[in-house]
C-alpha cells in the first residue's frame, strides 16, 4: 500500500528574497528564490508590513508556474524570532501571529514565514506550521549559568538544520534520533555547536551574540575585560562595537572577507596570515566540540559537521584530525532549509509526531 501523498508549500523569507518550494512528501517538485526589488522592500517602514506584498508575489509565482494551490495539504513557514520554545513542529495560532507581528523577540524577515503561511493556508482551509525556529531552547538549568549573575546564557542557534541533519544521520545509522547522543556543528556565517542528548539540545553556544568559536562574520567569545575596556574607551559607538562582533568579526575582521573560498585561495597562494586565521577558526571549532563531549561524559554516538563551511575539505580535515578520537565524524555539507521544513510538516501530517501548540509549557530556569 502506497503512503498517502501530501503536497506542502514551504516559505522561507530572507531580507531581500523569499525562497519557496513545493514538496510531494519528501520530494521537491518546485523550488525558486524570488528576488525582491530593493526599492520595493525599502518602501515599507517595518519588515512586518511586507507580508501582503510578499504573499501576493508568492501566489503569482506559483500561478505562473502552473502549480494549483488547491491541491496543497499544508503550508509551512520558517519560524521567526518568537518566545523560547522546545524543538518541534508548531501549528500557527493567534498568539504566535501576535508575537511575530509585534516582534516579541526582535524584527527579522523570518517573522514573515509563519504569517504568510497562515494567510495562504487559512484561505484554503488547511493547516499552517513552523518548524524548529532559531529560538529553540532546550538548555538544561546548569547550562544557563554564565558565571556573571546579571547575564543568563541563551539558546540561539541553527536549530532547523541541526535537528534535521541529526534526524537524517540517525536514520542512516538505523537508529532513532531520541536514542542518540550527538554533537552537531553548523558552520556557516555563524558557527554553533549543539549537544543533542536523546533528542534535546541541552547546551549550545549562542552563535549570534558572541559565544563559542569565531566564524566568517562573528567574533565568538572574546576576552571580556578587554572588550569592556574597548567599550568605555570613548573611541567607539555601541553600534560600531556590535558590528565588530556580529557582521564584521571573525574572518571579516582579520582578512576583510567572509568568503571561505577566497581565503583558501589566498592560503594556496602562500598567504601565511590567512592560513593562521583560518587554522585558528578550525582550532576553535574543534575545541568547542571537545568541550561539548565533556557535557556528555564522553558518551558520544557521532559528531556531525554541517553548513556551508563543511564543503571545505581542508577545513574539515583540520577539525576532524583533532576530534576523531571522540567519536566517528560524519560530514553533511550545506543546509537545505526547504527540505527540513517539509520534513517537519510531514512528520506531523503522517502522525509520526504530535503537532505542538505555541508557546507550550516552556519556562526558562530562574536563578
mmCIF file of C-alpha atoms in Angstrom:
data_model
loop_
_atom_site.group_PDB
_atom_site.id
_atom_site.type_symbol
_atom_site.label_atom_id
_atom_site.label_comp_id
_atom_site.label_asym_id
_atom_site.label_seq_id
_atom_site.Cartn_x
_atom_site.Cartn_y
_atom_site.Cartn_z
ATOM 1 C CA UNK A 1 0.000 0.000 0.000
ATOM 2 C CA UNK A 2 1.428 3.369 -1.018
ATOM 3 C CA UNK A 3 1.847 6.122 1.550
ATOM 4 C CA UNK A 4 -0.631 8.955 1.335
ATOM 5 C CA UNK A 5 0.769 11.830 -0.691
ATOM 6 C CA UNK A 6 0.920 15.222 0.970
ATOM 7 C CA UNK A 7 1.677 18.356 -1.011
ATOM 8 C CA UNK A 8 3.285 21.063 1.102
ATOM 9 C CA UNK A 9 4.148 24.660 0.252
ATOM 10 C CA UNK A 10 7.304 25.878 2.013
ATOM 11 C CA UNK A 11 8.055 29.569 2.602
ATOM 12 C CA UNK A 12 11.428 30.859 3.809
ATOM 13 C CA UNK A 13 11.695 34.683 3.771
ATOM 14 C CA UNK A 14 15.083 36.402 3.779
ATOM 15 C CA UNK A 15 15.967 40.076 3.965
ATOM 16 C CA UNK A 16 15.823 40.695 0.184
ATOM 17 C CA UNK A 17 14.425 37.415 -1.147
ATOM 18 C CA UNK A 18 11.887 34.702 -0.417
ATOM 19 C CA UNK A 19 12.694 31.049 -1.039
ATOM 20 C CA UNK A 20 9.700 28.861 -1.786
ATOM 21 C CA UNK A 21 9.305 25.180 -2.508
ATOM 22 C CA UNK A 22 6.545 22.687 -3.206
ATOM 23 C CA UNK A 23 7.046 19.141 -1.968
ATOM 24 C CA UNK A 24 5.147 15.947 -2.651
ATOM 25 C CA UNK A 25 6.033 14.144 0.556
ATOM 26 C CA UNK A 26 9.869 14.362 0.731
ATOM 27 C CA UNK A 27 10.301 15.054 -2.985
ATOM 28 C CA UNK A 28 10.753 18.626 -4.171
ATOM 29 C CA UNK A 29 8.757 19.291 -7.321
ATOM 30 C CA UNK A 30 9.438 23.033 -7.466
ATOM 31 C CA UNK A 31 11.854 25.445 -5.804
ATOM 32 C CA UNK A 32 12.565 29.077 -6.522
ATOM 33 C CA UNK A 33 14.281 32.040 -4.904
ATOM 34 C CA UNK A 34 12.169 35.135 -5.518
ATOM 35 C CA UNK A 35 14.418 38.208 -5.576
ATOM 36 C CA UNK A 36 12.712 41.355 -4.329
ATOM 37 C CA UNK A 37 13.471 44.801 -5.699
ATOM 38 C CA UNK A 38 15.444 46.772 -3.102
ATOM 39 C CA UNK A 39 13.395 49.904 -3.726
ATOM 40 C CA UNK A 40 10.169 47.955 -3.142
ATOM 41 C CA UNK A 41 11.488 46.397 0.082
ATOM 42 C CA UNK A 42 12.782 49.728 1.396
ATOM 43 C CA UNK A 43 9.428 51.398 0.786
ATOM 44 C CA UNK A 44 8.000 49.606 3.827
ATOM 45 C CA UNK A 45 8.624 51.211 7.221
ATOM 46 C CA UNK A 46 8.699 47.858 9.015
ATOM 47 C CA UNK A 47 9.554 44.318 7.930
ATOM 48 C CA UNK A 48 6.154 43.109 9.042
ATOM 49 C CA UNK A 49 4.429 45.483 6.593
ATOM 50 C CA UNK A 50 5.893 43.470 3.702
ATOM 51 C CA UNK A 51 3.737 40.396 4.301
ATOM 52 C CA UNK A 52 0.922 41.262 1.852
ATOM 53 C CA UNK A 53 3.379 42.175 -0.903
ATOM 54 C CA UNK A 54 5.425 39.008 -0.373
ATOM 55 C CA UNK A 55 2.319 36.800 -0.130
ATOM 56 C CA UNK A 56 0.969 38.123 -3.413
ATOM 57 C CA UNK A 57 4.359 37.639 -5.084
ATOM 58 C CA UNK A 58 4.448 34.008 -3.914
ATOM 59 C CA UNK A 59 0.928 33.322 -5.192
ATOM 60 C CA UNK A 60 1.700 34.970 -8.547
ATOM 61 C CA UNK A 61 4.869 32.891 -8.900
ATOM 62 C CA UNK A 62 3.022 29.649 -8.187
ATOM 63 C CA UNK A 63 0.290 30.567 -10.634
ATOM 64 C CA UNK A 64 2.826 31.417 -13.343
ATOM 65 C CA UNK A 65 4.478 28.025 -12.778
ATOM 66 C CA UNK A 66 1.142 26.250 -13.185
ATOM 67 C CA UNK A 67 1.002 24.994 -9.596
ATOM 68 C CA UNK A 68 -2.565 24.585 -8.369
ATOM 69 C CA UNK A 69 -2.605 25.643 -4.711
ATOM 70 C CA UNK A 70 -5.967 23.940 -4.161
ATOM 71 C CA UNK A 71 -4.037 20.651 -4.102
ATOM 72 C CA UNK A 72 -1.947 21.715 -1.101
ATOM 73 C CA UNK A 73 -2.236 19.716 2.128
ATOM 74 C CA UNK A 74 -0.432 22.270 4.315
ATOM 75 C CA UNK A 75 1.740 25.382 4.262
ATOM 76 C CA UNK A 76 4.909 25.585 6.357
ATOM 77 C CA UNK A 77 6.873 28.776 7.023
ATOM 78 C CA UNK A 78 10.264 29.460 8.502
ATOM 79 C CA UNK A 79 9.900 30.169 12.215
ATOM 80 C CA UNK A 80 10.855 33.668 13.321
ATOM 81 C CA UNK A 81 12.013 35.398 16.486
ATOM 82 C CA UNK A 82 9.451 34.045 18.933
ATOM 83 C CA UNK A 83 9.447 33.248 22.635
ATOM 84 C CA UNK A 84 11.860 30.457 23.616
ATOM 85 C CA UNK A 85 10.232 27.115 22.758
ATOM 86 C CA UNK A 86 11.262 23.498 22.659
ATOM 87 C CA UNK A 87 12.028 21.953 19.287
ATOM 88 C CA UNK A 88 9.335 20.542 17.030
ATOM 89 C CA UNK A 89 6.606 21.450 14.558
ATOM 90 C CA UNK A 90 4.112 24.058 15.732
ATOM 91 C CA UNK A 91 0.687 24.970 14.389
ATOM 92 C CA UNK A 92 0.453 28.685 13.694
ATOM 93 C CA UNK A 93 -2.018 30.178 16.180
ATOM 94 C CA UNK A 94 -3.194 33.636 17.232
ATOM 95 C CA UNK A 95 -0.583 34.050 19.948
ATOM 96 C CA UNK A 96 2.217 33.158 17.536
ATOM 97 C CA UNK A 97 0.860 35.593 14.950
ATOM 98 C CA UNK A 98 0.718 38.361 17.556
ATOM 99 C CA UNK A 99 4.310 37.700 18.647
ATOM 100 C CA UNK A 100 5.557 37.586 15.049
ATOM 101 C CA UNK A 101 3.778 40.811 14.140
ATOM 102 C CA UNK A 102 4.875 42.689 17.265
ATOM 103 C CA UNK A 103 8.453 41.422 17.043
ATOM 104 C CA UNK A 104 8.309 39.951 20.543
ATOM 105 C CA UNK A 105 11.960 38.873 20.361
ATOM 106 C CA UNK A 106 13.011 41.196 17.534
ATOM 107 C CA UNK A 107 12.192 42.088 13.956
ATOM 108 C CA UNK A 108 13.526 39.758 11.261
ATOM 109 C CA UNK A 109 12.381 38.742 7.789
ATOM 110 C CA UNK A 110 11.866 35.176 9.038
ATOM 111 C CA UNK A 111 8.969 36.504 11.162
ATOM 112 C CA UNK A 112 7.026 36.764 7.909
ATOM 113 C CA UNK A 113 7.218 32.994 7.329
ATOM 114 C CA UNK A 114 4.542 31.973 9.823
ATOM 115 C CA UNK A 115 2.309 34.925 8.934
ATOM 116 C CA UNK A 116 2.319 34.262 5.187
ATOM 117 C CA UNK A 117 1.909 30.514 5.749
ATOM 118 C CA UNK A 118 -1.167 31.184 7.889
ATOM 119 C CA UNK A 119 -2.662 33.683 5.430
ATOM 120 C CA UNK A 120 -2.367 31.289 2.487
ATOM 121 C CA UNK A 121 -3.422 28.191 4.443
ATOM 122 C CA UNK A 122 -6.471 29.797 6.064
ATOM 123 C CA UNK A 123 -7.801 30.756 2.626
ATOM 124 C CA UNK A 124 -7.572 27.084 1.618
ATOM 125 C CA UNK A 125 -8.884 25.727 4.945
ATOM 126 C CA UNK A 126 -5.690 23.723 5.536
ATOM 127 C CA UNK A 127 -3.078 23.661 8.299
ATOM 128 C CA UNK A 128 -0.115 26.017 8.665
ATOM 129 C CA UNK A 129 3.084 25.249 10.577
ATOM 130 C CA UNK A 130 6.533 26.442 11.543
ATOM 131 C CA UNK A 131 9.442 24.114 12.413
ATOM 132 C CA UNK A 132 12.415 24.482 14.778
ATOM 133 C CA UNK A 133 12.977 28.263 14.739
ATOM 134 C CA UNK A 134 16.286 29.781 15.907
ATOM 135 C CA UNK A 135 14.792 30.412 19.362
ATOM 136 C CA UNK A 136 14.503 26.681 20.167
ATOM 137 C CA UNK A 137 15.606 26.443 23.800
ATOM 138 C CA UNK A 138 16.089 23.053 25.446
ATOM 139 C CA UNK A 139 19.001 24.059 27.668
ATOM 140 C CA UNK A 140 19.379 22.272 30.968
ATOM 141 C CA UNK A 141 19.400 24.596 34.016
ATOM 142 C CA UNK A 142 23.133 24.113 34.588
ATOM 143 C CA UNK A 143 23.869 25.295 31.041
ATOM 144 C CA UNK A 144 22.163 28.633 31.664
ATOM 145 C CA UNK A 145 24.666 29.722 34.304
ATOM 146 C CA UNK A 146 27.077 32.188 32.697
ATOM 147 C CA UNK A 147 29.262 32.963 35.695
ATOM 148 C CA UNK A 148 28.005 36.576 35.726
ATOM 149 C CA UNK A 149 24.799 36.772 37.756
ATOM 150 C CA UNK A 150 23.296 39.588 35.673
ATOM 151 C CA UNK A 151 23.507 37.585 32.448
ATOM 152 C CA UNK A 152 21.929 34.216 31.669
ATOM 153 C CA UNK A 153 23.174 32.105 28.762
ATOM 154 C CA UNK A 154 20.645 31.946 25.932
ATOM 155 C CA UNK A 155 19.883 29.387 23.256
ATOM 156 C CA UNK A 156 20.015 30.942 19.779
ATOM 157 C CA UNK A 157 21.334 28.595 17.122
ATOM 158 C CA UNK A 158 20.788 26.909 13.756
ATOM 159 C CA UNK A 159 18.039 24.721 15.208
ATOM 160 C CA UNK A 160 16.308 23.877 11.911
ATOM 161 C CA UNK A 161 19.383 22.493 10.159
ATOM 162 C CA UNK A 162 20.906 20.939 13.278
ATOM 163 C CA UNK A 163 17.763 18.997 14.136
ATOM 164 C CA UNK A 164 17.087 17.969 10.525
ATOM 165 C CA UNK A 165 20.638 16.720 9.950
ATOM 166 C CA UNK A 166 20.646 14.891 13.288
ATOM 167 C CA UNK A 167 17.461 13.041 12.332
ATOM 168 C CA UNK A 168 18.827 12.117 8.900
ATOM 169 C CA UNK A 169 22.087 10.794 10.327
ATOM 170 C CA UNK A 170 20.193 8.791 12.959
ATOM 171 C CA UNK A 171 18.083 7.234 10.190
ATOM 172 C CA UNK A 172 21.196 6.439 8.134
ATOM 173 C CA UNK A 173 22.664 4.717 11.191
ATOM 174 C CA UNK A 174 19.477 2.680 11.626
ATOM 175 C CA UNK A 175 18.800 4.458 14.913
ATOM 176 C CA UNK A 176 16.221 6.823 16.381
ATOM 177 C CA UNK A 177 17.230 10.452 16.987
ATOM 178 C CA UNK A 178 15.843 10.424 20.514
ATOM 179 C CA UNK A 179 18.038 7.419 21.401
ATOM 180 C CA UNK A 180 21.344 9.049 20.458
ATOM 181 C CA UNK A 181 23.900 11.457 21.904
ATOM 182 C CA UNK A 182 25.169 13.665 19.068
ATOM 183 C CA UNK A 183 27.358 16.731 18.717
ATOM 184 C CA UNK A 184 26.136 18.732 15.725
ATOM 185 C CA UNK A 185 28.230 21.617 14.424
ATOM 186 C CA UNK A 186 26.660 24.038 11.952
ATOM 187 C CA UNK A 187 29.367 26.033 10.192
ATOM 188 C CA UNK A 188 28.174 28.965 8.107
ATOM 189 C CA UNK A 189 28.244 32.739 8.562
ATOM 190 C CA UNK A 190 27.862 31.834 12.226
ATOM 191 C CA UNK A 191 29.041 28.652 13.908
ATOM 192 C CA UNK A 192 27.023 26.774 16.535
ATOM 193 C CA UNK A 193 27.917 23.532 18.311
ATOM 194 C CA UNK A 194 24.823 21.798 19.675
ATOM 195 C CA UNK A 195 24.840 18.978 22.207
ATOM 196 C CA UNK A 196 21.913 16.713 21.273
ATOM 197 C CA UNK A 197 21.162 14.442 24.211
ATOM 198 C CA UNK A 198 18.398 11.952 23.414
ATOM 199 C CA UNK A 199 16.682 14.394 21.075
ATOM 200 C CA UNK A 200 17.096 17.578 23.123
ATOM 201 C CA UNK A 201 19.754 20.259 22.591
ATOM 202 C CA UNK A 202 20.803 20.550 26.222
ATOM 203 C CA UNK A 203 23.619 23.018 25.561
ATOM 204 C CA UNK A 204 24.719 25.140 22.610
ATOM 205 C CA UNK A 205 26.745 28.289 22.112
ATOM 206 C CA UNK A 206 24.885 31.464 21.191
ATOM 207 C CA UNK A 207 26.308 31.871 17.710
ATOM 208 C CA UNK A 208 24.642 35.252 17.173
ATOM 209 C CA UNK A 209 25.778 37.457 20.036
ATOM 210 C CA UNK A 210 29.258 36.282 20.874
ATOM 211 C CA UNK A 211 29.738 32.817 22.289
ATOM 212 C CA UNK A 212 31.876 29.931 21.092
ATOM 213 C CA UNK A 213 34.176 29.802 18.042
ATOM 214 C CA UNK A 214 34.676 32.799 15.794
ATOM 215 C CA UNK A 215 33.207 32.403 12.317
ATOM 216 C CA UNK A 216 33.361 34.077 8.906
ATOM 217 C CA UNK A 217 31.340 37.041 10.213
ATOM 218 C CA UNK A 218 31.208 36.781 14.017
ATOM 219 C CA UNK A 219 33.796 37.273 16.721
ATOM 220 C CA UNK A 220 32.618 34.498 19.037
ATOM 221 C CA UNK A 221 33.854 34.535 22.637
ATOM 222 C CA UNK A 222 36.330 37.361 23.226
ATOM 223 C CA UNK A 223 38.279 38.390 26.365
ATOM 224 C CA UNK A 224 35.628 40.112 28.496
ATOM 225 C CA UNK A 225 37.907 42.585 30.278
ATOM 226 C CA UNK A 226 39.456 43.840 27.051
ATOM 227 C CA UNK A 227 36.011 44.149 25.475
ATOM 228 C CA UNK A 228 34.762 46.251 28.413
ATOM 229 C CA UNK A 229 37.814 48.494 28.166
ATOM 230 C CA UNK A 230 37.196 48.958 24.438
ATOM 231 C CA UNK A 231 33.541 49.804 25.016
ATOM 232 C CA UNK A 232 34.401 52.510 27.545
ATOM 233 C CA UNK A 233 37.422 53.903 25.723
ATOM 234 C CA UNK A 234 35.314 56.685 24.237
ATOM 235 C CA UNK A 235 36.571 55.795 20.768
ATOM 236 C CA UNK A 236 33.651 53.643 19.612
ATOM 237 C CA UNK A 237 29.870 53.856 19.484
ATOM 238 C CA UNK A 238 27.721 50.974 20.728
ATOM 239 C CA UNK A 239 26.537 50.141 17.214
ATOM 240 C CA UNK A 240 30.134 50.123 15.976
ATOM 241 C CA UNK A 241 31.176 47.597 18.627
ATOM 242 C CA UNK A 242 28.182 45.381 17.838
ATOM 243 C CA UNK A 243 29.091 45.393 14.146
ATOM 244 C CA UNK A 244 32.657 44.377 15.010
ATOM 245 C CA UNK A 245 31.236 41.455 16.987
ATOM 246 C CA UNK A 246 28.464 40.446 14.563
ATOM 247 C CA UNK A 247 28.892 41.082 10.852
ATOM 248 C CA UNK A 248 32.426 42.449 10.848
ATOM 249 C CA UNK A 249 34.003 39.948 13.242
ATOM 250 C CA UNK A 250 35.835 36.687 12.582
ATOM 251 C CA UNK A 251 37.324 36.288 9.108
ATOM 252 C CA UNK A 252 35.938 39.669 8.026
ATOM 253 C CA UNK A 253 37.743 41.435 10.871
ATOM 254 C CA UNK A 254 41.064 39.721 10.248
ATOM 255 C CA UNK A 255 41.084 39.186 6.492
ATOM 256 C CA UNK A 256 38.435 41.538 5.097
ATOM 257 C CA UNK A 257 36.246 38.781 3.622
ATOM 258 C CA UNK A 258 33.647 36.263 4.768
ATOM 259 C CA UNK A 259 34.221 34.091 1.683
ATOM 260 C CA UNK A 260 35.946 30.878 2.746
ATOM 261 C CA UNK A 261 36.780 30.004 -0.866
ATOM 262 C CA UNK A 262 38.709 33.267 -1.268
ATOM 263 C CA UNK A 263 40.534 32.621 1.998
ATOM 264 C CA UNK A 264 41.529 29.145 0.800
ATOM 265 C CA UNK A 265 42.762 30.649 -2.477
ATOM 266 C CA UNK A 266 44.906 33.118 -0.520
ATOM 267 C CA UNK A 267 46.326 30.254 1.519
ATOM 268 C CA UNK A 268 47.176 28.317 -1.659
ATOM 269 C CA UNK A 269 48.950 31.430 -2.938
ATOM 270 C CA UNK A 270 51.144 31.462 0.170
ATOM 271 C CA UNK A 271 49.323 33.978 2.393
ATOM 272 C CA UNK A 272 50.559 32.990 5.863
ATOM 273 C CA UNK A 273 48.255 35.380 7.735
ATOM 274 C CA UNK A 274 45.221 33.862 6.027
ATOM 275 C CA UNK A 275 46.462 30.379 6.924
ATOM 276 C CA UNK A 276 46.964 31.277 10.578
ATOM 277 C CA UNK A 277 43.493 32.830 10.943
ATOM 278 C CA UNK A 278 41.768 30.001 9.060
ATOM 279 C CA UNK A 279 43.606 27.394 11.129
ATOM 280 C CA UNK A 280 42.584 29.273 14.277
ATOM 281 C CA UNK A 281 38.915 29.100 13.283
ATOM 282 C CA UNK A 282 39.166 25.324 12.793
ATOM 283 C CA UNK A 283 41.076 25.087 16.088
ATOM 284 C CA UNK A 284 38.330 26.919 17.969
ATOM 285 C CA UNK A 285 35.606 24.751 16.417
ATOM 286 C CA UNK A 286 37.474 21.600 17.458
ATOM 287 C CA UNK A 287 37.983 22.977 20.957
ATOM 288 C CA UNK A 288 34.257 23.714 21.291
ATOM 289 C CA UNK A 289 33.421 20.169 20.159
ATOM 290 C CA UNK A 290 35.873 18.778 22.699
ATOM 291 C CA UNK A 291 34.163 20.786 25.445
ATOM 292 C CA UNK A 292 30.792 19.531 24.219
ATOM 293 C CA UNK A 293 31.956 15.926 24.613
ATOM 294 C CA UNK A 294 32.590 16.601 28.302
ATOM 295 C CA UNK A 295 28.910 17.514 28.765
ATOM 296 C CA UNK A 296 28.051 14.018 27.520
ATOM 297 C CA UNK A 297 30.765 12.447 29.708
ATOM 298 C CA UNK A 298 32.416 11.222 26.516
ATOM 299 C CA UNK A 299 29.386 9.090 25.584
ATOM 300 C CA UNK A 300 29.055 10.439 22.037
ATOM 301 C CA UNK A 301 27.462 8.342 19.290
ATOM 302 C CA UNK A 302 28.603 10.622 16.454
ATOM 303 C CA UNK A 303 29.873 14.101 15.619
ATOM 304 C CA UNK A 304 28.204 15.810 12.669
ATOM 305 C CA UNK A 305 29.747 18.678 10.681
ATOM 306 C CA UNK A 306 27.269 20.599 8.530
ATOM 307 C CA UNK A 307 26.700 24.003 6.929
ATOM 308 C CA UNK A 308 28.450 25.717 4.042
ATOM 309 C CA UNK A 309 31.957 25.515 5.519
ATOM 310 C CA UNK A 310 31.648 21.719 5.628
ATOM 311 C CA UNK A 311 32.266 21.724 1.861
ATOM 312 C CA UNK A 312 35.861 22.797 2.563
ATOM 313 C CA UNK A 313 37.838 19.547 2.709
ATOM 314 C CA UNK A 314 40.935 21.153 4.205
ATOM 315 C CA UNK A 315 38.936 22.978 6.868
ATOM 316 C CA UNK A 316 37.011 19.822 7.766
ATOM 317 C CA UNK A 317 40.247 17.809 7.986
ATOM 318 C CA UNK A 318 41.776 20.367 10.352
ATOM 319 C CA UNK A 319 38.807 19.892 12.685
ATOM 320 C CA UNK A 320 38.486 16.127 12.249
ATOM 321 C CA UNK A 321 42.148 15.449 12.999
ATOM 322 C CA UNK A 322 41.629 16.971 16.453
ATOM 323 C CA UNK A 323 38.311 15.319 17.376
ATOM 324 C CA UNK A 324 38.009 11.929 15.672
ATOM 325 C CA UNK A 325 39.219 10.235 18.853
ATOM 326 C CA UNK A 326 35.939 11.237 20.494
ATOM 327 C CA UNK A 327 33.559 9.555 18.014
ATOM 328 C CA UNK A 328 33.029 8.989 14.308
ATOM 329 C CA UNK A 329 32.812 12.264 12.383
ATOM 330 C CA UNK A 330 30.033 12.449 9.776
ATOM 331 C CA UNK A 331 30.150 15.295 7.268
ATOM 332 C CA UNK A 332 26.836 16.588 5.895
ATOM 333 C CA UNK A 333 27.748 19.773 3.987
ATOM 334 C CA UNK A 334 25.322 22.586 3.251
ATOM 335 C CA UNK A 335 21.858 23.158 4.594
ATOM 336 C CA UNK A 336 18.577 22.557 2.818
ATOM 337 C CA UNK A 337 16.124 24.598 4.828
ATOM 338 C CA UNK A 338 13.196 23.996 2.488
ATOM 339 C CA UNK A 339 13.676 20.229 2.781
ATOM 340 C CA UNK A 340 14.000 20.471 6.566
ATOM 341 C CA UNK A 341 10.758 22.454 6.843
ATOM 342 C CA UNK A 342 8.949 19.979 4.590
ATOM 343 C CA UNK A 343 10.164 17.052 6.694
ATOM 344 C CA UNK A 344 8.946 18.739 9.876
ATOM 345 C CA UNK A 345 5.468 19.279 8.456
ATOM 346 C CA UNK A 346 5.386 15.716 7.108
ATOM 347 C CA UNK A 347 6.152 14.175 10.497
ATOM 348 C CA UNK A 348 3.012 15.812 11.868
ATOM 349 C CA UNK A 349 0.799 15.091 8.852
ATOM 350 C CA UNK A 350 1.803 11.417 8.988
ATOM 351 C CA UNK A 351 1.198 11.192 12.726
ATOM 352 C CA UNK A 352 4.857 10.436 13.487
ATOM 353 C CA UNK A 353 4.957 13.432 15.843
ATOM 354 C CA UNK A 354 2.308 15.404 17.663
ATOM 355 C CA UNK A 355 1.871 18.964 16.494
ATOM 356 C CA UNK A 356 2.837 21.418 19.243
ATOM 357 C CA UNK A 357 0.845 24.388 20.485
ATOM 358 C CA UNK A 358 2.707 27.673 20.827
ATOM 359 C CA UNK A 359 4.167 28.642 23.226
ATOM 360 C CA UNK A 360 3.727 25.328 25.042
ATOM 361 C CA UNK A 361 4.652 24.967 28.692
ATOM 362 C CA UNK A 362 8.212 26.215 28.263
ATOM 363 C CA UNK A 363 9.751 28.172 31.102
ATOM 364 C CA UNK A 364 13.382 29.132 31.484
ATOM 365 C CA UNK A 365 15.214 28.319 34.680
ATOM 366 C CA UNK A 366 15.484 31.253 37.051
ATOM 367 C CA UNK A 367 18.366 31.775 39.425
#
